[in-house]
XYZ file of C-alpha atoms in Angstrom:
474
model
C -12.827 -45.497 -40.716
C -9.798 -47.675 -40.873
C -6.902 -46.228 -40.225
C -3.542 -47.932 -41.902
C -1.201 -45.969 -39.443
C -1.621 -48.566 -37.066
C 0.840 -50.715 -39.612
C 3.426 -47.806 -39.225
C 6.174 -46.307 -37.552
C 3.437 -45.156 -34.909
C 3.470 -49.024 -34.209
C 6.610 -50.298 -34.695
C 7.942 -46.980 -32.831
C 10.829 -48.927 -30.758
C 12.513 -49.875 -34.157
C 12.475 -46.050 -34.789
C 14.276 -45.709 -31.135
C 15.877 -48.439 -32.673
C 17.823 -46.911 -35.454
C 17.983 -43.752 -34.238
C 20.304 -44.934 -31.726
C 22.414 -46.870 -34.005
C 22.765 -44.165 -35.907
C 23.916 -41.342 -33.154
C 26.181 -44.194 -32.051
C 27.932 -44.125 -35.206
C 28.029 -41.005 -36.004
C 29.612 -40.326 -32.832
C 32.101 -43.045 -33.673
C 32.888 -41.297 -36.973
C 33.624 -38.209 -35.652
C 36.059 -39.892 -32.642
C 37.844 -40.917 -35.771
C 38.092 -38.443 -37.399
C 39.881 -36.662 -34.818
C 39.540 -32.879 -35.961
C 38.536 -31.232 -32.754
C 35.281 -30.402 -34.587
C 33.358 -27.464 -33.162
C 30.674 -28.833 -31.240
C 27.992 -26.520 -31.808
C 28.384 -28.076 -35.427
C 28.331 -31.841 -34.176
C 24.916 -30.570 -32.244
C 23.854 -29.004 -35.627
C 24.637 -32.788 -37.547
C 22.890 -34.456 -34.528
C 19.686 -32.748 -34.990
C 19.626 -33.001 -38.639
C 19.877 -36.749 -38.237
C 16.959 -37.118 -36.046
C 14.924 -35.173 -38.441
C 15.552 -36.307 -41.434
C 14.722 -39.913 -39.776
C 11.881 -39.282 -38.887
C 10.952 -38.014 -42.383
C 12.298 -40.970 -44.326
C 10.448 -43.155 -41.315
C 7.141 -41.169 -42.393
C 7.623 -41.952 -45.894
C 9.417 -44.793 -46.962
C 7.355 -46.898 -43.878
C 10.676 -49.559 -43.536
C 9.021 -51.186 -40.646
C 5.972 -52.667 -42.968
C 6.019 -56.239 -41.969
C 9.248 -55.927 -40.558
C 8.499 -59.179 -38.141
C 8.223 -61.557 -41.281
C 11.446 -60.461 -42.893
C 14.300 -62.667 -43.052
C 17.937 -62.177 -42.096
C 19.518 -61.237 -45.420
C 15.951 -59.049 -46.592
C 16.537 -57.130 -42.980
C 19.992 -56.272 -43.764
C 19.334 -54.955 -47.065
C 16.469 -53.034 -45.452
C 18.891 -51.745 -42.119
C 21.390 -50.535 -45.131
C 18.304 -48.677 -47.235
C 17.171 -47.138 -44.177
C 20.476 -45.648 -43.034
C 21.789 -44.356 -46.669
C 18.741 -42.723 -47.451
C 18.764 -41.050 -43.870
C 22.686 -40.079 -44.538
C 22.522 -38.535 -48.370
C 19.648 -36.308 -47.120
C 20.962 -35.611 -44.063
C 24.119 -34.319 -45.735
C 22.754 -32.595 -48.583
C 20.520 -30.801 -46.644
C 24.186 -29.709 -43.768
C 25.801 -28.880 -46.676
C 23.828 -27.336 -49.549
C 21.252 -25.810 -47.609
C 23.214 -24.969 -44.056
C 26.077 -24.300 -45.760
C 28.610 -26.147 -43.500
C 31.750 -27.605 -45.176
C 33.293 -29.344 -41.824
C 33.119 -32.999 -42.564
C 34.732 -34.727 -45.609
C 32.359 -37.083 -47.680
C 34.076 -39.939 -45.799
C 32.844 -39.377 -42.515
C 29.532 -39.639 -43.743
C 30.593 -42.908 -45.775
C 31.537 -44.546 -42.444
C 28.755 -43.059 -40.695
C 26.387 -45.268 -42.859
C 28.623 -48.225 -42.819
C 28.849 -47.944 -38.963
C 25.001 -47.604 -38.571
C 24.046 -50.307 -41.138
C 26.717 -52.679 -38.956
C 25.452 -51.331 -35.239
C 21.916 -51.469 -36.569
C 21.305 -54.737 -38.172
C 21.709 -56.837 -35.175
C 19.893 -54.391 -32.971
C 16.936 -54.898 -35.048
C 17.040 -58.509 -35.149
C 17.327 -58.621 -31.160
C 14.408 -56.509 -30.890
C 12.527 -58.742 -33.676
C 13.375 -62.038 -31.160
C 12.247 -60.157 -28.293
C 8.695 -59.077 -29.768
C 8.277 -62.375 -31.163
C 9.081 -64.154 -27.967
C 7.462 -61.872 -25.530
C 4.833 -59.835 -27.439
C 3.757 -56.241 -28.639
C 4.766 -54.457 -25.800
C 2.773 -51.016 -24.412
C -0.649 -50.484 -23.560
C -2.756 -49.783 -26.639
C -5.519 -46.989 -26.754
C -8.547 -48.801 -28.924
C -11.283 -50.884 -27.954
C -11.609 -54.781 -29.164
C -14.611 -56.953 -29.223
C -14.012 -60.375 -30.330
C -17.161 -62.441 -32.178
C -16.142 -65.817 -31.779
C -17.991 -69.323 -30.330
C -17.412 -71.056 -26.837
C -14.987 -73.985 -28.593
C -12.536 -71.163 -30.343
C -12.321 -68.915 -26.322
C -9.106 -70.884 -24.961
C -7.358 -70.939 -28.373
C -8.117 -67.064 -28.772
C -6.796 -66.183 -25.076
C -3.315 -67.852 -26.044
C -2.628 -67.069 -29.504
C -3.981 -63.332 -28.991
C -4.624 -61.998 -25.405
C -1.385 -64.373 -23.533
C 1.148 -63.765 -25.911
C 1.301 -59.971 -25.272
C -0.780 -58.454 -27.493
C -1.551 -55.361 -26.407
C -2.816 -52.798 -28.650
C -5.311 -52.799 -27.012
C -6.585 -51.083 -24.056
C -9.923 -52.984 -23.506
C -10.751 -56.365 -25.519
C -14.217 -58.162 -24.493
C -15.610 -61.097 -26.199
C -19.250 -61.785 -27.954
C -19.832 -65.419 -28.000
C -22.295 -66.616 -30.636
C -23.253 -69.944 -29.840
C -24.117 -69.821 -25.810
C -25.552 -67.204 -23.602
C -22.231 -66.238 -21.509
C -22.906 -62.749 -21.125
C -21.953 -61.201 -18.074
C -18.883 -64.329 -17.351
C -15.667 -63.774 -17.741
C -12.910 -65.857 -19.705
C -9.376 -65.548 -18.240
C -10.171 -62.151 -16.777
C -11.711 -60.758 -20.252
C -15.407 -60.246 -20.146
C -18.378 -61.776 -22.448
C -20.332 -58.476 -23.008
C -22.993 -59.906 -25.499
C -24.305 -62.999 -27.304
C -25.892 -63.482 -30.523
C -29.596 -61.616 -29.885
C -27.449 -58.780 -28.170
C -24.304 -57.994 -30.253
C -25.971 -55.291 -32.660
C -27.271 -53.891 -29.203
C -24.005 -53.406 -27.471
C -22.170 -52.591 -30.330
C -23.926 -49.352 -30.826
C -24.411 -48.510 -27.588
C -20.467 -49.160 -26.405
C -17.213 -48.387 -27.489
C -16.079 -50.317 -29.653
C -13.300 -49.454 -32.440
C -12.449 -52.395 -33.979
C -14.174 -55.848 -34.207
C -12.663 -59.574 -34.674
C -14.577 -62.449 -35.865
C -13.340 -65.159 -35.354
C -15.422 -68.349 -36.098
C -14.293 -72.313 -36.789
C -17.157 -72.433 -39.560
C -19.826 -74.802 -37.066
C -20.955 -71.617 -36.129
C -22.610 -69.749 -39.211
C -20.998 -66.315 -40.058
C -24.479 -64.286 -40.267
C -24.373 -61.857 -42.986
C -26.953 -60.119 -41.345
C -24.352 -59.158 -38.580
C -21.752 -58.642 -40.818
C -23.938 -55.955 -42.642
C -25.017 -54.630 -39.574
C -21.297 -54.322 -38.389
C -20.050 -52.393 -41.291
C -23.372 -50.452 -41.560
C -22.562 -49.142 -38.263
C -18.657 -47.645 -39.765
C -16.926 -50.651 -37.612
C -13.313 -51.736 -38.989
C -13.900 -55.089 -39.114
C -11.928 -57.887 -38.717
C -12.810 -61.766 -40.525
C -10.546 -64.562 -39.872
C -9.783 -65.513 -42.911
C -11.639 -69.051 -42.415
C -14.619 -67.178 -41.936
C -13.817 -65.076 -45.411
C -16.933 -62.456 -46.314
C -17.418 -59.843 -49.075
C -19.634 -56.938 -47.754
C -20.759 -55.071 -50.956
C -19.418 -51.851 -51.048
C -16.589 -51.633 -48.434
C -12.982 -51.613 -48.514
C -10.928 -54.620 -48.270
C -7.346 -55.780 -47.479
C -5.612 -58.966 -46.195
C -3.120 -58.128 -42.753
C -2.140 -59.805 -39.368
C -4.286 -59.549 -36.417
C -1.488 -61.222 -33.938
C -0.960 -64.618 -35.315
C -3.980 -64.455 -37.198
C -4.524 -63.538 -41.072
C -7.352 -61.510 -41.193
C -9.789 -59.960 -44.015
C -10.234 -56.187 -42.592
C -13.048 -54.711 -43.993
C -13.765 -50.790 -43.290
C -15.477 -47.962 -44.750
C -11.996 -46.204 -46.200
C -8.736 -46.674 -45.849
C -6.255 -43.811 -45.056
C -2.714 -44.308 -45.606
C -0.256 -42.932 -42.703
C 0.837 -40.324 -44.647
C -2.405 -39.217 -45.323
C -3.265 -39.284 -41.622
C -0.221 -37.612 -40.905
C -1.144 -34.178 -43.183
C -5.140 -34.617 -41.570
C -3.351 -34.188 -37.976
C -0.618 -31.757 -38.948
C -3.652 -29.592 -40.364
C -5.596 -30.061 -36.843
C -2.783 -29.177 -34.640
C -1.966 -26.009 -36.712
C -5.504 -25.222 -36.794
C -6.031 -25.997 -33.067
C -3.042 -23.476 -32.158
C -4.766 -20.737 -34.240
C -8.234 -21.119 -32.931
C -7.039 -21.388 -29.621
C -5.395 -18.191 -30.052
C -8.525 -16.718 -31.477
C -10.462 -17.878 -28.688
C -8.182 -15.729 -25.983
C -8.865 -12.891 -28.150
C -12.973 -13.775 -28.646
C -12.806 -14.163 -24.560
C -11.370 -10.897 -23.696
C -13.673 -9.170 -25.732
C -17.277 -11.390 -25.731
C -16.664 -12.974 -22.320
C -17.497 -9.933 -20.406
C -20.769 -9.195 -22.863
C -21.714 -12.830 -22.328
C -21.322 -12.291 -18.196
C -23.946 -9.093 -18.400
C -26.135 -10.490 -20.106
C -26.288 -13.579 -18.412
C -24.427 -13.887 -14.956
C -22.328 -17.435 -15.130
C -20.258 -19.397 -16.426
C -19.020 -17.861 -20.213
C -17.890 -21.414 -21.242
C -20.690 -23.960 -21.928
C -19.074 -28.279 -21.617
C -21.042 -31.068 -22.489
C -20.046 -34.947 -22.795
C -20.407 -35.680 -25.970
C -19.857 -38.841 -27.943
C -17.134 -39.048 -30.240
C -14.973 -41.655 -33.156
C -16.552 -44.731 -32.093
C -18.562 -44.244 -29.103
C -15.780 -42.630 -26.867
C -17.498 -39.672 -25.210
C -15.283 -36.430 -24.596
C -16.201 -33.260 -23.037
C -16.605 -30.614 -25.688
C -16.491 -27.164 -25.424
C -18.146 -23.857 -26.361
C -18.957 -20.401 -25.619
C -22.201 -20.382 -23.587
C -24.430 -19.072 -26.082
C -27.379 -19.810 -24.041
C -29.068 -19.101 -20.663
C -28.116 -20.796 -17.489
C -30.831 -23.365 -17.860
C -30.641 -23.842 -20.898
C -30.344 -28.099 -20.543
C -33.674 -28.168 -18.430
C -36.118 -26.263 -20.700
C -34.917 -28.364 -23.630
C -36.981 -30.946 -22.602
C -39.918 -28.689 -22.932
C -39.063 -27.327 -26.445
C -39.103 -30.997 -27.589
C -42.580 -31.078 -29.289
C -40.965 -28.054 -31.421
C -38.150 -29.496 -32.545
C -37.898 -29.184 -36.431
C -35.788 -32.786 -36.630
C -38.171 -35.762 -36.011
C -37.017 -38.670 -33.524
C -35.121 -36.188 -31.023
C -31.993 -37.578 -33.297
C -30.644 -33.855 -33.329
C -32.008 -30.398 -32.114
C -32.671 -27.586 -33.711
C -35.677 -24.674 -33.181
C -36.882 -21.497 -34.781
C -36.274 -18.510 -32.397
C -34.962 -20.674 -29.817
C -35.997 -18.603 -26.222
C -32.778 -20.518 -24.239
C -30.829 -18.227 -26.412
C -28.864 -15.255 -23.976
C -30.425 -11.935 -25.050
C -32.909 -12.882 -27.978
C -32.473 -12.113 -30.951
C -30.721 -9.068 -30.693
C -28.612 -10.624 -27.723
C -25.017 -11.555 -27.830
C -25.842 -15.349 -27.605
C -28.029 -14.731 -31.005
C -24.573 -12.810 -32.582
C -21.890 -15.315 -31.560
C -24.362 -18.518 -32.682
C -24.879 -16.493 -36.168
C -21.261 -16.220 -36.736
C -20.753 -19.218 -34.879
C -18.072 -17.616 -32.559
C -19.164 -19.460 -30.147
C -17.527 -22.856 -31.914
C -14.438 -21.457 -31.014
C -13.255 -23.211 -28.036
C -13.287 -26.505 -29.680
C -10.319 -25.813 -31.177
C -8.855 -26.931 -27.970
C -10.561 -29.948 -28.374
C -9.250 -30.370 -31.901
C -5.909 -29.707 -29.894
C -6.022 -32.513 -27.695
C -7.135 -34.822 -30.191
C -11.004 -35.307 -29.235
C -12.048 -33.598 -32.441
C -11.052 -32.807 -35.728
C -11.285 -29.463 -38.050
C -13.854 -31.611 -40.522
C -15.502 -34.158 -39.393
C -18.890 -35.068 -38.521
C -20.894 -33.139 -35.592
C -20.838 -35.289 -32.687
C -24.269 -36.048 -31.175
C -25.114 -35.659 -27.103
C -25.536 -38.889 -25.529
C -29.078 -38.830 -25.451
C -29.293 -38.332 -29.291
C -27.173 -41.147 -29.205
C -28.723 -43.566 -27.325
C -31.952 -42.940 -30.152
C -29.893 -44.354 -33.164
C -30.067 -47.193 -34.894
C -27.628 -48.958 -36.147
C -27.356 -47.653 -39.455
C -26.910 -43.837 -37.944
C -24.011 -45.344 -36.014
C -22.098 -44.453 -40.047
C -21.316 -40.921 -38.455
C -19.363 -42.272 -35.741
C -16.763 -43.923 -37.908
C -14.445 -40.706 -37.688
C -13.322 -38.156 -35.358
C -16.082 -35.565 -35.125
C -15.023 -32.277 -36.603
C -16.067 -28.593 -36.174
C -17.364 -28.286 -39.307
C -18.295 -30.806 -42.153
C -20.187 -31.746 -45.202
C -23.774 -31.008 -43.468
C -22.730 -27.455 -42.808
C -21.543 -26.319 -46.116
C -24.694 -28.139 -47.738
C -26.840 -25.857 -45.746
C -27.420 -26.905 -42.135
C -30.681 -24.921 -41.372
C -32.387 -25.986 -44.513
C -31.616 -29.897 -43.882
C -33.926 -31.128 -41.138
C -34.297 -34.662 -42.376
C -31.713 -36.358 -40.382
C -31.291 -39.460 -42.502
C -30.020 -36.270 -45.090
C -27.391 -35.728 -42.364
C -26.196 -39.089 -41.819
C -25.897 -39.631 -46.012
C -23.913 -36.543 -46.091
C -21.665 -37.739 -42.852
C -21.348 -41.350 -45.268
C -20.073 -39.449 -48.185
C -17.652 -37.558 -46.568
C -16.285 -41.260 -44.935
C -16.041 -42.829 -48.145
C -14.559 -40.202 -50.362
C -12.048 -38.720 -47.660
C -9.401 -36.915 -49.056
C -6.917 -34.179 -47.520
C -8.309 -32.195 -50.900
C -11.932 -32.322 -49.257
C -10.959 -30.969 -45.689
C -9.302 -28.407 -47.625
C -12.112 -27.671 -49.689
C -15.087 -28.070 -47.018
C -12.827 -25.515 -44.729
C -12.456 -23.338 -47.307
C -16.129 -23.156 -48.072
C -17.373 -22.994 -44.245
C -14.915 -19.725 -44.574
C -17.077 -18.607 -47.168
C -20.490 -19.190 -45.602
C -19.170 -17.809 -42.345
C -18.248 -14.578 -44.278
C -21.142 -14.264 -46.439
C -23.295 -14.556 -43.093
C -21.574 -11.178 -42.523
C -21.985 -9.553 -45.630
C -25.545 -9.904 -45.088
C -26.131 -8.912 -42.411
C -24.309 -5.876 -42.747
């Protein structure tokens, strides 16, 4: 899934150091002046507010949207935007809801004069410094760049030499020779045009640029293979293609206009209420989890001497494996004998596991590993994971590495998120769906019709399964 906060303040984050300097700066210049031996718990009070309510009207307004192709009078008009709507909230919110009276409406007037001044050619240095020296920081995604053996050199300079940096491993496919395995200017040639699809869904990969000069073909059978897989996709716009079905938009890929194609599209504010619901969730379940520890980790131990947390790598958003984490549920050997069980597993293809009366379980069915899977207490500790970012509350259920290594490239749909606890396959019914191209249609409705109002909803309901489990059985 593409996500649009890359084209927000998330990117452009040294503008936000940016202003937020400029305007400390003058508000400490406006209270020199005014020259009232203010109290300073109060100035610390005003400080704070500012920083805040930036960051808000950062979050919302986005005024660093194509801030590199503005002009001088647009970015002054934009510098003065920024800081008034930053200073009116600010102050409404010290005086009407803080109730402090210390500052006359003046102060505040030449506190946004004084930050649109100090601002407005800080910006513009920082503009002439990107432009002249790059993106700056070490990005955290994963670029593979489709391109032909004539377009390599002009590629390196325009996108990889001038700084570009968002990202922390770029590799290149090259269509029209067998390179793989050289490297160009110290950036490797992974695959060529039989073994693209291959490495694609067997690699990490989050984002991929084609880049063509039009004597190479752009094959539509890659490009449908590309988005069937959830890539975000990126066409040079010389090499212009309309998959059926997927979102579109024009945007900048460094000096390049490109034709990004994805699955969805999530605005950053969007994003922004998906994380701040996974970080409040993570604290609670992690909370939980102590609690669930003290009281089923010592059951867990009797029953089965060991370990009472169970890890395993799993592969998450777009091929990046994680370690995820659960109570062990299961006996000590639990990985061996699975190979065993395979013949009775009720999901064809070994593309997921599951199994009637499974013996690995601690206890049977009267055991505690049986009562924390039924419940699914044992889930718990992935909140942590959620924490750090590996996982998300919904989502889609991340397979092991060996499931993974079985898909093809159409399965590769589920990866296009971060994997969540629960998701559309569990409230639909999880041990009644055994047909796993069921599973990956549910996965690639959830994808397409994301909406903060579905998490909501498919937590909600796993709530309400996870209770009426209960009922039951009592």
């Amino acid at each position: 899934m593409y996500q649009k906060a890359a084209k927000g303040w998330l990117k452009h984050f040294d503008f936000l150091i940016v202003d937020a300097a400029s305007l400390q700066i003058a508000l400490f210049l406006a209270d020199l002046g005014y020259g009232d031996g203010q109290d300073l718990a109060v100035y610390g009070i005003l400080v704070i507010n500012f920083l805040l309510v930036q960051l808000v009207t950062v979050l919302f307004r986005e005024p660093y949207k194509n801030i590199l192709k503005r002009g001088y009078f647009q970015e002054f008009i934009e510098v003065g935007k920024q800081m008034l709507w930053t200073v009116l909230i600010a102050v409404v919110y010290f005086r009407e809801i803080q109730g402090i009276q210390h500052y006359p409406g003046a102060v505040f007037a030449a506190v946004w004069m004084l930050a649109t001044v100090i601002g407005y050619p800080a910006r513009l240095w920082r503009k002439r410094y990107l432009k002249e020296h790059g993106v700056s920081g070490q990005g955290k995604r994963s670029l593979l760049i489709v391109t032909e053996t004539g377009m390599l050199d002009e590629i390196v300079q325009k996108l990889i030499k001038n700084g570009y940096s968002r990202y922390h491993k770029i590799s290149f496919v090259v269509l029209d020779k067998s390179m793989s395995g050289q490297w160009v200017d110290g950036v490797p040639v992974v695959a060529d045009s039989s073994t693209v699809e291959t490495y694609v869904c067997r690699n990490w990969v989050d984002e991929v640029f084609v880049n063509l000069s039009g004597k190479t073909p752009l094959s539509e059978r890659l490009m449908n293979s590309l988005t069937r897989m959830g890539m975000t996709v990126h066409v040079n716009i010389e090499a212009l293609y309309h998959p059926e079905g997927r979102k579109q938009q024009v945007e900048r890929l460094g000096e390049y206009t490109v034709v990004t194609t994805s699955l969805n599209v999530i605005s950053l504010k969007k994003l922004f209420l998906k994380r701040v619901l996974d970080i409040l969730g993570g604290l609670t379940g992690c909370l939980i989890t102590l609690l669930l520890m003290v009281i089923i980790g010592p059951m867990i131990y009797l029953q089965s001497p060991g370990n009472i947390f169970f890890s395993q790598i799993r592969v998450g958003k777009n091929g990046k494996k994680f370690r995820m984490y659960k109570f062990r549920s299961m006996y000590l050997d639990a990985e061996e004998r699975k190979k065993e069980l395979m013949e009775k597993n009720r999901i064809q293809n070994g593309l997921m596991f599951k199994l009637d009366d499974d013996p690995r379980i601690i206890g049977g069915k009267n055991g505690i590993g049986s009562f924390i899977r039924r419940y699914s207490l044992d889930e718990f500790p992935q909140f942590w994971n959620v924490l750090k970012g590996d996982m998300s509350l919904v989502g889609t259920r991340p397979p092991t590495v060996d499931e993974w290594e079985k898909y093809d490239l159409h399965h590769r749909t589920r990866l296009a998120v971060r994997p969540g606890i629960t998701g559309m396959w569990q409230i639909s019914g999880r041990s009644e769906i055994i047909d796993f191209e069921e599973v990956v249609r549910l996965d690639q409705t959830y994808i397409e019709e994301w909406s903060f109002g579905l998490d909501i909803k498919i937590l909600l309901k796993t709530v309400l399964t996870v209770a009426g489990k209960k009922s039951g059985a009592m």
